[in-house]
Amino acid sequence: MRDFNRKSTMCGENAQKICTFPSNVLQWRKNPEVFSMEELILYVKYQAKPGCRETFVRQIVEKGILTAIRQEPGCLAYDYYFSAQDENELLLIERWQSAEHQRVHMQQPHMQQLRAIKEQYVDSTTLGKVRLEA
């Protein structure tokens, strides 16, 4: 099992938001009834090109892409986590109010920028979904 709870010195003032496990996800595990049944949770495992993980995250932060995504309607969380075991592995956890919000998110102009940055720094991605059940 991977440990995605490591803090990175690269993140600076954004370290808490980018690199630590958010307490609201832990709350979801303990109290799933507090979240809407429409809610969509996605996890994306990135395998960055060797030595490019921090540069990838730095680019999306510096270009304002991460802030733009987090301000989108329906975005409940959009957080990256670094693996402690693999220096090239990165985990993204997305929480959306609904699948429709996430669909609209994928069509935003800043997502085109994100795809271009990802093409430069990421070798592969694996996508998974979590469905909440009462």
Short mmCIF file of C-alpha atoms in Angstrom, two decimals:
data_model
loop_
_atom_site.label_atom_id
_atom_site.label_comp_id
_atom_site.label_asym_id
_atom_site.label_seq_id
_atom_site.Cartn_x
_atom_site.Cartn_y
_atom_site.Cartn_z
CA MET A 1 0.00 0.00 0.00
CA ARG A 2 1.30 3.45 -0.92
CA ASP A 3 1.69 6.26 1.62
CA PHE A 4 0.32 9.43 0.03
CA ASN A 5 0.42 11.42 3.27
CA ARG A 6 3.94 12.85 2.95
CA LYS A 7 4.54 16.59 2.99
CA SER A 8 6.85 18.10 0.40
CA THR A 9 9.12 21.06 1.00
CA MET A 10 8.50 22.09 -2.62
CA CYS A 11 4.93 23.17 -1.90
CA GLY A 12 5.74 26.19 0.31
CA GLU A 13 2.63 28.04 1.43
CA ASN A 14 0.42 25.54 -0.44
CA ALA A 15 1.92 22.55 1.40
CA GLN A 16 -1.12 21.89 3.57
CA LYS A 17 -3.62 22.00 0.71
CA ILE A 18 -1.57 20.17 -1.90
CA CYS A 19 0.35 17.60 0.07
CA THR A 20 -1.58 16.49 3.15
CA PHE A 21 -4.61 14.28 3.44
CA PRO A 22 -7.68 16.50 3.99
CA SER A 23 -9.63 15.91 7.19
CA ASN A 24 -12.96 16.04 5.33
CA VAL A 25 -12.06 12.81 3.48
CA LEU A 26 -11.46 11.16 6.85
CA GLN A 27 -14.83 12.53 7.99
CA TRP A 28 -16.41 10.93 4.90
CA ARG A 29 -14.97 7.54 5.91
CA LYS A 30 -16.45 7.85 9.41
CA ASN A 31 -19.75 9.53 8.45
CA PRO A 32 -20.66 8.84 4.81
CA GLU A 33 -24.24 10.01 5.44
CA VAL A 34 -23.09 13.67 5.65
CA PHE A 35 -22.29 13.65 1.93
CA SER A 36 -24.75 13.77 -0.96
CA MET A 37 -25.47 10.51 -2.77
CA GLU A 38 -24.93 12.41 -6.02
CA GLU A 39 -21.34 13.12 -5.05
CA LEU A 40 -18.59 11.85 -7.31
CA ILE A 41 -15.13 11.01 -6.03
CA LEU A 42 -12.36 10.28 -8.51
CA TYR A 43 -8.80 9.24 -7.89
CA VAL A 44 -6.12 9.56 -10.53
CA LYS A 45 -2.72 7.94 -10.12
CA TYR A 46 -0.05 9.71 -12.16
CA GLN A 47 3.30 8.18 -13.02
CA ALA A 48 5.45 11.23 -13.75
CA LYS A 49 8.42 11.13 -16.06
CA PRO A 50 11.58 10.52 -13.99
CA GLY A 51 12.33 13.55 -11.82
CA CYS A 52 9.31 15.55 -13.08
CA ARG A 53 6.70 15.07 -10.33
CA GLU A 54 7.44 18.30 -8.42
CA THR A 55 7.83 20.31 -11.63
CA PHE A 56 4.41 19.11 -12.82
CA VAL A 57 2.70 20.26 -9.62
CA ARG A 58 4.68 23.51 -9.51
CA GLN A 59 3.56 24.34 -13.07
CA ILE A 60 -0.15 23.86 -12.36
CA VAL A 61 0.14 25.92 -9.15
CA GLU A 62 2.16 28.77 -10.69
CA LYS A 63 -0.10 29.03 -13.75
CA GLY A 64 -3.17 29.33 -11.50
CA ILE A 65 -4.74 26.13 -12.82
CA LEU A 66 -5.16 24.52 -9.40
CA THR A 67 -6.83 27.65 -7.99
CA ALA A 68 -9.13 27.90 -11.02
CA ILE A 69 -10.22 24.27 -10.63
CA ARG A 70 -10.87 24.62 -6.90
CA GLN A 71 -13.08 27.66 -7.61
CA GLU A 72 -15.27 25.85 -10.15
CA PRO A 73 -18.93 25.34 -9.24
CA GLY A 74 -19.41 21.92 -7.68
CA CYS A 75 -15.75 21.33 -6.79
CA LEU A 76 -15.60 20.03 -3.21
CA ALA A 77 -11.92 18.99 -3.26
CA TYR A 78 -9.08 18.75 -5.76
CA ASP A 79 -5.90 17.67 -3.99
CA TYR A 80 -2.57 16.13 -5.00
CA TYR A 81 -0.54 13.78 -2.78
CA PHE A 82 3.05 12.63 -3.19
CA SER A 83 3.97 8.97 -2.67
CA ALA A 84 6.60 8.36 0.01
CA GLN A 85 7.74 5.16 -1.75
CA ASP A 86 7.95 6.26 -5.39
CA GLU A 87 9.50 9.63 -6.24
CA ASN A 88 7.63 9.72 -9.56
CA GLU A 89 4.16 8.76 -8.32
CA LEU A 90 1.42 11.28 -7.59
CA LEU A 91 -2.19 10.81 -6.51
CA LEU A 92 -5.02 13.24 -7.30
CA ILE A 93 -8.29 13.01 -5.38
CA GLU A 94 -11.24 14.94 -6.84
CA ARG A 95 -14.61 15.41 -5.11
CA TRP A 96 -17.50 16.86 -7.09
CA GLN A 97 -21.10 17.61 -6.09
CA SER A 98 -22.22 15.58 -9.11
CA ALA A 99 -20.98 13.85 -12.25
CA GLU A 100 -22.43 16.77 -14.23
CA HIS A 101 -20.19 19.24 -12.36
CA GLN A 102 -17.17 17.08 -13.18
CA ARG A 103 -18.21 16.82 -16.84
CA VAL A 104 -18.42 20.63 -17.11
CA HIS A 105 -15.04 20.87 -15.34
CA MET A 106 -13.40 18.78 -18.07
CA GLN A 107 -14.52 21.33 -20.70
CA GLN A 108 -12.98 24.39 -19.00
CA PRO A 109 -10.18 26.29 -20.81
CA HIS A 110 -7.71 25.71 -17.97
CA MET A 111 -8.13 21.96 -18.47
CA GLN A 112 -6.62 22.37 -21.94
CA GLN A 113 -3.60 23.98 -20.24
CA LEU A 114 -3.45 21.15 -17.71
CA ARG A 115 -3.48 18.53 -20.48
CA ALA A 116 -0.54 20.27 -22.21
CA ILE A 117 1.46 20.36 -18.96
CA LYS A 118 0.58 16.73 -18.24
CA GLU A 119 1.83 15.74 -21.68
CA GLN A 120 5.21 17.29 -20.86
CA TYR A 121 5.72 15.78 -17.40
CA VAL A 122 3.54 12.64 -17.01
CA ASP A 123 4.11 9.18 -18.50
CA SER A 124 0.80 7.53 -17.53
CA THR A 125 -2.42 7.94 -15.59
CA THR A 126 -4.82 5.48 -14.00
CA LEU A 127 -8.37 6.62 -13.17
CA GLY A 128 -10.71 5.20 -10.55
CA LYS A 129 -14.14 6.17 -9.15
CA VAL A 130 -15.63 5.86 -5.70
CA ARG A 131 -19.39 5.60 -5.32
CA LEU A 132 -20.86 6.39 -1.93
CA GLU A 133 -23.55 4.05 -0.64
CA ALA A 134 -25.76 4.66 2.37
#
